[in-house]
Structure formats: C-alpha cells, structure tokens
Amino acid sequence: MVEIARRGLMLVLSSPSGAGKTTLSRLLLAAEGEQVAMSVSTTTRAPRPGEVEGKDYHFVDEATFARQVREGAFLEHATVFGKFYGTPAAVVEAALNRGQDVLFDIDWQGTQQLAQKMPKDLVRVFVLPPSTAELERRLRARGQDSPEVVTGRMAKAAEEISHWAEYDYVIVNDDLQETLQKIRAILLAERQKRDRQTGLFEFVRGLLG
Ligand code: ADP
Ligand code: 5GP
C-alpha cells in the first residue's frame, strides 16, 4: 500500500443539543480507529452520570479555567448554558502534525473561532434533527436532564440551528447508520485534498524518476 504523508484535518460536528453529536462521535471513532482522535474539551460544568474525567471532558473549576485562558492554553473557548467550555490547543496541533484527524464536538461560537484561526484545517459539519418533536423526544429519551433542563435546551435549539449556513456540510440525522456513512464519506473525500497531502511532491518526484 502506498502511503503518502498528510496533515490531519479538523472535523467539527455541531448541532442543537440532542440531535445526535455524541452518539455519532462514538460511532465514528469506533469505525475510524487510530485515524481519528477526539478532542477532549475542558469545562466548568458538572459531570453527568457515567461521564469520565479525561475521556468525556476535563472537568475543572472556574479559577482553573480562567488561568488556562490567560495562559493561552485553548484554541477556542465559549460560554454555553452558562458554563465555560474550551478546546486544549497542544494535543490538537500534535495530532494534526502526525497526520491524525481530530474530531470536535463544539458549538457554533467555537467553530467560528477555529475558522478564524485555522481555516485550512477545518471541515465543518452541521447535524440537524429530522423535526423539533423528534429532537425533544431524543432529549427526553436520553434521560440525563431534568424536564426544566430539557425545556432550556429546546429553547436554545433554534439559536444553534440558526448558524447552519456557516458550515461546509449539513446532514439531517434521521437514520443513524446513514448519517454515519455520510460523515465517513466527507472524511474520505476531504483527506484527498491536495493541500493536505504533504507528501505529494516527494511521491510525484519519485514517479517521474
Ligand atoms: P447530542 O450529543 O447532540 O446532545 P446525543 O448523541 O446525546 O445528542 O443523542 C441524544 C439522544 O438521541 C440519545 O439518546 C441518542 O441515542 C438518540 N439518537 C441519536 N441519533 C439518533 C437517531 N438517528 N435516531 C434515533 N435516536 C437517535
Ligand atoms: P454538553 O454540556 O451537553 O456536553 O455540551 C453543551 C454544548 O457545548 C454542546 O453544543 C457542545 O458542542 C458544546 N461544547 C462542548 N465542548 C466545547 C468546547 O470546547 N468549545 C465550545 N465552543 N463548545 C463546546
């Protein structure tokens, strides 16, 4: 198998809460193996039942978060539902340099900041729910939030959805497996972009003898 060196890409998945980002991220990571790494964000919100420190998030207090902002430790950071969220920079840059793709589950505010900072590396995918009723059903079925929190997330959904046109790809997450295949097709195509294939010059030089 010919292997041409390439720079990793940054795959952003955004959606209103409950549309399926977390589920899709898990399936994508399982399907892609070593080729894709998840960006683990830092947050000041409390862990939900079952969430694991360092795997789902780095859970910190507000003072620690503020210090990391001052130190420039984040590629982007934003306030969501009154809590702070940020993307640690160092791990992302290291992964991209060794040709590993990085998956981000971040909101539209973070995506805008990444688009300013690293436009060439970024591939933005927005996930829409099939309907508002289905979004609410999924939030309730997930069973992780109180009815008040579900109401709050539904109220916020319209704001998140209003940013759909800032993304490169938009997918309606109706059938889970179909959505997963669409995301994998996007990845496959984006990996072939000329600019990302840093080893092409050398490879072509070899071809031409
Ligand atoms: P998000 O990370 O966007 O908040 P989740 O991945 O937690 O959303 O999904 C919310 C709920 O909807 C979960 O219970 C998940 O199993 C379910 N779900 C996700 N995608 C689908 C789908 N295509 N069809 C039916 N249920 C789905
Ligand atoms: P949750 O608290 O449900 O895990 O996430 C709430 C929202 O915060 C989601 O829309 C998620 O995409 C977003 N989010 C998670 N981590 C980050 C981050 O590091 N930066 C930004 N900007 N948003 C994030």
mmCIF file of C-alpha atoms and ligand atoms in Angstrom:
data_model
loop_
_atom_site.group_PDB
_atom_site.id
_atom_site.type_symbol
_atom_site.label_atom_id
_atom_site.label_comp_id
_atom_site.label_asym_id
_atom_site.label_seq_id
_atom_site.Cartn_x
_atom_site.Cartn_y
_atom_site.Cartn_z
ATOM 1 C CA MET A 1 0.000 0.000 0.000
ATOM 2 C CA VAL A 2 1.341 3.398 -0.977
ATOM 3 C CA GLU A 3 1.251 5.779 1.988
ATOM 4 C CA ILE A 4 1.542 9.471 1.244
ATOM 5 C CA ALA A 5 2.247 11.710 4.234
ATOM 6 C CA ARG A 6 -0.589 14.076 5.038
ATOM 7 C CA ARG A 7 -1.592 16.647 7.602
ATOM 8 C CA GLY A 8 -4.599 15.685 9.711
ATOM 9 C CA LEU A 9 -7.850 17.627 9.366
ATOM 10 C CA MET A 10 -10.133 19.140 11.979
ATOM 11 C CA LEU A 11 -13.649 17.704 11.712
ATOM 12 C CA VAL A 12 -16.204 19.767 13.611
ATOM 13 C CA LEU A 13 -19.631 18.321 14.406
ATOM 14 C CA SER A 14 -22.153 20.877 15.643
ATOM 15 C CA SER A 15 -25.884 20.549 16.263
ATOM 16 C CA PRO A 16 -28.542 21.573 18.719
ATOM 17 C CA SER A 17 -28.231 19.525 21.907
ATOM 18 C CA GLY A 18 -29.959 16.151 21.426
ATOM 19 C CA ALA A 19 -29.582 15.880 17.646
ATOM 20 C CA GLY A 20 -27.020 13.088 17.999
ATOM 21 C CA LYS A 21 -23.467 14.501 18.007
ATOM 22 C CA THR A 22 -22.215 12.428 20.930
ATOM 23 C CA THR A 23 -23.671 9.202 19.538
ATOM 24 C CA LEU A 24 -22.257 9.912 16.085
ATOM 25 C CA SER A 25 -18.842 10.817 17.502
ATOM 26 C CA ARG A 26 -18.634 7.495 19.360
ATOM 27 C CA LEU A 27 -19.615 5.518 16.256
ATOM 28 C CA LEU A 28 -17.186 7.465 14.085
ATOM 29 C CA LEU A 29 -14.263 6.929 16.469
ATOM 30 C CA ALA A 30 -15.047 3.201 16.663
ATOM 31 C CA ALA A 31 -15.227 2.925 12.868
ATOM 32 C CA GLU A 32 -12.128 5.001 12.080
ATOM 33 C CA GLY A 33 -9.838 3.660 14.804
ATOM 34 C CA GLU A 34 -6.425 5.314 15.135
ATOM 35 C CA GLN A 35 -7.016 7.624 12.187
ATOM 36 C CA VAL A 36 -9.285 9.927 14.185
ATOM 37 C CA ALA A 37 -8.724 11.294 17.694
ATOM 38 C CA MET A 38 -11.389 13.017 19.769
ATOM 39 C CA SER A 39 -10.612 16.490 21.052
ATOM 40 C CA VAL A 40 -11.426 16.342 24.767
ATOM 41 C CA SER A 41 -12.706 19.745 25.875
ATOM 42 C CA THR A 42 -12.275 21.411 29.249
ATOM 43 C CA THR A 43 -15.458 22.541 31.010
ATOM 44 C CA THR A 44 -16.685 24.060 34.248
ATOM 45 C CA ARG A 45 -19.980 22.129 34.133
ATOM 46 C CA ALA A 46 -20.511 19.188 36.460
ATOM 47 C CA PRO A 47 -20.003 15.641 35.125
ATOM 48 C CA ARG A 48 -23.185 13.778 34.154
ATOM 49 C CA PRO A 49 -23.713 10.248 35.444
ATOM 50 C CA GLY A 50 -21.335 7.941 33.602
ATOM 51 C CA GLU A 51 -19.063 10.678 32.279
ATOM 52 C CA VAL A 52 -15.357 10.019 32.770
ATOM 53 C CA GLU A 53 -12.715 12.657 33.577
ATOM 54 C CA GLY A 54 -10.216 12.975 30.724
ATOM 55 C CA LYS A 55 -12.382 10.958 28.332
ATOM 56 C CA ASP A 56 -15.620 12.933 28.039
ATOM 57 C CA TYR A 57 -14.230 16.216 29.371
ATOM 58 C CA HIS A 58 -11.555 17.661 31.608
ATOM 59 C CA PHE A 59 -13.717 18.917 34.474
ATOM 60 C CA VAL A 60 -12.244 22.000 36.187
ATOM 61 C CA ASP A 61 -13.391 24.844 38.441
ATOM 62 C CA GLU A 62 -13.800 28.416 37.190
ATOM 63 C CA ALA A 63 -10.470 29.645 38.603
ATOM 64 C CA THR A 64 -8.570 26.885 36.781
ATOM 65 C CA PHE A 65 -10.434 27.607 33.551
ATOM 66 C CA ALA A 66 -9.665 31.339 33.801
ATOM 67 C CA ARG A 67 -5.983 30.603 34.397
ATOM 68 C CA GLN A 68 -5.814 28.333 31.349
ATOM 69 C CA VAL A 69 -7.448 31.077 29.246
ATOM 70 C CA ARG A 70 -4.783 33.550 30.434
ATOM 71 C CA GLU A 71 -2.024 31.075 29.615
ATOM 72 C CA GLY A 72 -3.353 30.717 26.056
ATOM 73 C CA ALA A 73 -3.997 27.007 26.536
ATOM 74 C CA PHE A 74 -7.188 26.999 24.412
ATOM 75 C CA LEU A 75 -7.634 27.067 20.640
ATOM 76 C CA GLU A 76 -11.105 28.469 21.282
ATOM 77 C CA HIS A 77 -13.406 28.888 24.243
ATOM 78 C CA ALA A 78 -17.019 29.904 24.782
ATOM 79 C CA THR A 79 -19.861 30.063 27.289
ATOM 80 C CA VAL A 80 -22.676 27.544 26.698
ATOM 81 C CA PHE A 81 -25.698 27.223 29.025
ATOM 82 C CA GLY A 82 -23.860 29.486 31.486
ATOM 83 C CA LYS A 83 -20.812 27.181 31.741
ATOM 84 C CA PHE A 84 -17.343 27.605 30.230
ATOM 85 C CA TYR A 85 -16.045 25.255 27.535
ATOM 86 C CA GLY A 86 -12.654 25.290 25.802
ATOM 87 C CA THR A 87 -10.539 23.252 23.390
ATOM 88 C CA PRO A 88 -6.982 22.496 24.637
ATOM 89 C CA ALA A 89 -4.572 23.525 21.865
ATOM 90 C CA ALA A 90 -1.453 21.393 22.330
ATOM 91 C CA VAL A 91 -2.965 17.949 21.711
ATOM 92 C CA VAL A 92 -4.704 19.127 18.539
ATOM 93 C CA GLU A 93 -1.587 20.550 16.907
ATOM 94 C CA ALA A 94 0.412 17.401 17.753
ATOM 95 C CA ALA A 95 -2.247 15.145 16.219
ATOM 96 C CA LEU A 96 -2.520 17.185 13.008
ATOM 97 C CA ASN A 97 1.265 17.154 12.590
ATOM 98 C CA ARG A 98 1.434 13.371 12.797
ATOM 99 C CA GLY A 99 -1.356 13.008 10.223
ATOM 100 C CA GLN A 100 -4.158 12.153 12.606
ATOM 101 C CA ASP A 101 -7.597 13.731 12.126
ATOM 102 C CA VAL A 102 -9.211 15.392 15.133
ATOM 103 C CA LEU A 103 -12.935 15.321 15.855
ATOM 104 C CA PHE A 104 -14.549 18.246 17.714
ATOM 105 C CA ASP A 105 -17.953 18.317 19.395
ATOM 106 C CA ILE A 106 -18.195 22.099 19.830
ATOM 107 C CA ASP A 107 -20.834 24.756 19.295
ATOM 108 C CA TRP A 108 -21.118 27.473 16.627
ATOM 109 C CA GLN A 109 -19.152 30.003 18.693
ATOM 110 C CA GLY A 110 -16.150 27.699 18.908
ATOM 111 C CA THR A 111 -16.465 26.791 15.237
ATOM 112 C CA GLN A 112 -16.319 30.474 14.249
ATOM 113 C CA GLN A 113 -13.132 30.919 16.286
ATOM 114 C CA LEU A 114 -11.497 27.866 14.677
ATOM 115 C CA ALA A 115 -12.497 29.176 11.247
ATOM 116 C CA GLN A 116 -10.621 32.403 12.024
ATOM 117 C CA LYS A 117 -7.554 30.641 13.399
ATOM 118 C CA MET A 118 -7.148 27.510 11.286
ATOM 119 C CA PRO A 119 -9.340 27.823 8.170
ATOM 120 C CA LYS A 120 -7.288 25.417 6.038
ATOM 121 C CA ASP A 121 -7.504 22.550 8.513
ATOM 122 C CA LEU A 122 -11.196 22.909 9.255
ATOM 123 C CA VAL A 123 -14.084 20.780 7.912
ATOM 124 C CA ARG A 124 -17.415 21.852 9.396
ATOM 125 C CA VAL A 125 -20.414 19.527 9.576
ATOM 126 C CA PHE A 126 -23.778 20.610 10.978
ATOM 127 C CA VAL A 127 -26.204 17.928 12.153
ATOM 128 C CA LEU A 128 -29.924 18.743 12.049
ATOM 129 C CA PRO A 129 -32.711 16.745 13.740
ATOM 130 C CA PRO A 130 -35.495 15.419 11.464
ATOM 131 C CA SER A 131 -38.050 17.567 13.351
ATOM 132 C CA THR A 132 -38.474 19.620 16.528
ATOM 133 C CA ALA A 133 -40.723 16.935 18.014
ATOM 134 C CA GLU A 134 -38.056 14.263 17.385
ATOM 135 C CA LEU A 135 -35.373 16.494 18.933
ATOM 136 C CA GLU A 136 -37.442 16.844 22.100
ATOM 137 C CA ARG A 137 -38.169 13.104 22.114
ATOM 138 C CA ARG A 138 -34.420 12.329 21.898
ATOM 139 C CA LEU A 139 -33.582 14.757 24.702
ATOM 140 C CA ARG A 140 -36.185 13.120 26.954
ATOM 141 C CA ALA A 141 -35.215 9.594 25.884
ATOM 142 C CA ARG A 142 -31.561 10.291 26.756
ATOM 143 C CA GLY A 143 -32.817 10.612 30.311
ATOM 144 C CA GLN A 144 -29.863 12.673 31.522
ATOM 145 C CA ASP A 145 -31.556 16.011 32.123
ATOM 146 C CA SER A 146 -34.423 17.222 34.289
ATOM 147 C CA PRO A 147 -37.603 18.420 32.487
ATOM 148 C CA GLU A 148 -36.511 22.036 33.171
ATOM 149 C CA VAL A 149 -33.107 21.462 31.552
ATOM 150 C CA VAL A 150 -34.783 19.791 28.537
ATOM 151 C CA THR A 151 -37.018 22.861 28.164
ATOM 152 C CA GLY A 152 -33.941 25.092 28.345
ATOM 153 C CA ARG A 153 -32.115 23.035 25.681
ATOM 154 C CA MET A 154 -35.174 23.174 23.392
ATOM 155 C CA ALA A 155 -35.299 26.961 23.795
ATOM 156 C CA LYS A 156 -31.606 27.142 22.807
ATOM 157 C CA ALA A 157 -32.017 24.792 19.823
ATOM 158 C CA ALA A 158 -33.339 27.496 17.497
ATOM 159 C CA GLU A 159 -30.310 29.686 18.205
ATOM 160 C CA GLU A 160 -27.863 26.877 17.415
ATOM 161 C CA ILE A 161 -29.795 25.848 14.273
ATOM 162 C CA SER A 162 -29.756 29.463 13.018
ATOM 163 C CA HIS A 163 -25.995 29.024 12.352
ATOM 164 C CA TRP A 164 -26.416 26.116 9.920
ATOM 165 C CA ALA A 165 -25.249 28.177 6.913
ATOM 166 C CA GLU A 166 -21.795 28.739 8.455
ATOM 167 C CA TYR A 167 -20.954 25.049 7.918
ATOM 168 C CA ASP A 168 -19.438 23.258 4.899
ATOM 169 C CA TYR A 169 -21.794 20.251 5.130
ATOM 170 C CA VAL A 170 -25.290 19.846 6.579
ATOM 171 C CA ILE A 171 -26.786 16.430 7.367
ATOM 172 C CA VAL A 172 -30.252 15.573 8.701
ATOM 173 C CA ASN A 173 -29.686 12.832 11.299
ATOM 174 C CA ASP A 174 -32.732 10.678 10.603
ATOM 175 C CA ASP A 175 -31.260 7.183 10.294
ATOM 176 C CA LEU A 176 -28.167 6.885 12.491
ATOM 177 C CA GLN A 177 -26.180 4.472 10.277
ATOM 178 C CA GLU A 178 -26.912 6.520 7.171
ATOM 179 C CA THR A 179 -25.702 9.686 8.884
ATOM 180 C CA LEU A 180 -22.538 7.899 9.981
ATOM 181 C CA GLN A 181 -21.842 6.788 6.396
ATOM 182 C CA LYS A 182 -22.301 10.357 5.171
ATOM 183 C CA ILE A 183 -19.799 11.690 7.696
ATOM 184 C CA ARG A 184 -17.312 8.972 6.745
ATOM 185 C CA ALA A 185 -17.754 9.864 3.063
ATOM 186 C CA ILE A 186 -16.965 13.505 3.865
ATOM 187 C CA LEU A 187 -13.827 12.419 5.741
ATOM 188 C CA LEU A 188 -12.699 10.181 2.906
ATOM 189 C CA ALA A 189 -13.074 12.958 0.342
ATOM 190 C CA GLU A 190 -11.521 15.694 2.470
ATOM 191 C CA ARG A 191 -8.443 13.535 3.114
ATOM 192 C CA GLN A 192 -7.700 13.566 -0.631
ATOM 193 C CA LYS A 193 -7.459 17.369 -0.804
ATOM 194 C CA ARG A 194 -4.170 18.269 -2.449
ATOM 195 C CA ASP A 195 -3.062 20.746 0.229
ATOM 196 C CA ARG A 196 -3.455 18.141 2.988
ATOM 197 C CA GLN A 197 -1.277 15.583 1.226
ATOM 198 C CA THR A 198 2.070 16.983 2.299
ATOM 199 C CA GLY A 199 3.985 14.032 0.830
ATOM 200 C CA LEU A 200 2.730 14.526 -2.732
ATOM 201 C CA PHE A 201 5.728 16.468 -4.048
ATOM 202 C CA GLU A 202 8.093 13.734 -2.975
ATOM 203 C CA PHE A 203 5.812 10.989 -4.273
ATOM 204 C CA VAL A 204 5.397 12.608 -7.688
ATOM 205 C CA ARG A 205 9.126 13.300 -7.909
ATOM 206 C CA GLY A 206 9.657 9.578 -7.375
ATOM 207 C CA LEU A 207 7.094 8.752 -10.074
ATOM 208 C CA LEU A 208 8.863 10.956 -12.584
ATOM 209 C CA GLY A 209 12.184 9.360 -11.731
HETATM 210 P P1 ADP B 1 -26.095 15.384 21.382
HETATM 211 O O1 ADP B 1 -24.702 14.895 21.664
HETATM 212 O O2 ADP B 1 -26.205 16.086 20.065
HETATM 213 O O3 ADP B 1 -26.662 16.200 22.508
HETATM 214 P P2 ADP B 1 -26.874 12.557 21.712
HETATM 215 O O4 ADP B 1 -25.875 11.844 20.866
HETATM 216 O O5 ADP B 1 -26.704 12.507 23.194
HETATM 217 O O6 ADP B 1 -27.042 14.089 21.220
HETATM 218 O O7 ADP B 1 -28.301 11.984 21.283
HETATM 219 C C1 ADP B 1 -29.482 12.280 22.013
HETATM 220 C C2 ADP B 1 -30.345 11.013 22.087
HETATM 221 O O8 ADP B 1 -30.853 10.712 20.772
HETATM 222 C C3 ADP B 1 -29.597 9.776 22.563
HETATM 223 O O9 ADP B 1 -30.429 9.047 23.429
HETATM 224 C C4 ADP B 1 -29.315 9.008 21.264
HETATM 225 O O10 ADP B 1 -29.276 7.624 21.487
HETATM 226 C C5 ADP B 1 -30.515 9.388 20.396
HETATM 227 N N1 ADP B 1 -30.225 9.415 18.931
HETATM 228 C C6 ADP B 1 -29.156 9.956 18.311
HETATM 229 N N2 ADP B 1 -29.255 9.833 16.969
HETATM 230 C C7 ADP B 1 -30.406 9.176 16.722
HETATM 231 C C8 ADP B 1 -31.077 8.742 15.527
HETATM 232 N N3 ADP B 1 -30.575 8.948 14.310
HETATM 233 N N4 ADP B 1 -32.259 8.110 15.668
HETATM 234 C C9 ADP B 1 -32.786 7.911 16.894
HETATM 235 N N5 ADP B 1 -32.220 8.276 18.064
HETATM 236 C C10 ADP B 1 -31.037 8.928 17.986
HETATM 237 P P1 5GP B 2 -22.754 19.357 26.868
HETATM 238 O O1 5GP B 2 -22.658 20.121 28.156
HETATM 239 O O2 5GP B 2 -24.150 18.895 26.556
HETATM 240 O O3 5GP B 2 -21.738 18.243 26.784
HETATM 241 O O4 5GP B 2 -22.365 20.374 25.705
HETATM 242 C C1 5GP B 2 -23.096 21.545 25.531
HETATM 243 C C2 5GP B 2 -22.646 22.266 24.287
HETATM 244 O O5 5GP B 2 -21.288 22.716 24.429
HETATM 245 C C3 5GP B 2 -22.662 21.411 23.005
HETATM 246 O O6 5GP B 2 -23.257 22.191 21.973
HETATM 247 C C4 5GP B 2 -21.211 21.173 22.720
HETATM 248 O O7 5GP B 2 -20.978 21.045 21.327
HETATM 249 C C5 5GP B 2 -20.577 22.441 23.259
HETATM 250 N N1 5GP B 2 -19.152 22.264 23.571
HETATM 251 C C6 5GP B 2 -18.544 21.210 24.175
HETATM 252 N N2 5GP B 2 -17.228 21.433 24.298
HETATM 253 C C7 5GP B 2 -16.968 22.635 23.748
HETATM 254 C C8 5GP B 2 -15.774 23.407 23.544
HETATM 255 O O8 5GP B 2 -14.662 23.030 23.893
HETATM 256 N N3 5GP B 2 -15.929 24.614 22.937
HETATM 257 C C9 5GP B 2 -17.137 25.082 22.510
HETATM 258 N N4 5GP B 2 -17.169 26.266 21.901
HETATM 259 N N5 5GP B 2 -18.279 24.381 22.685
HETATM 260 C C10 5GP B 2 -18.203 23.179 23.297
#
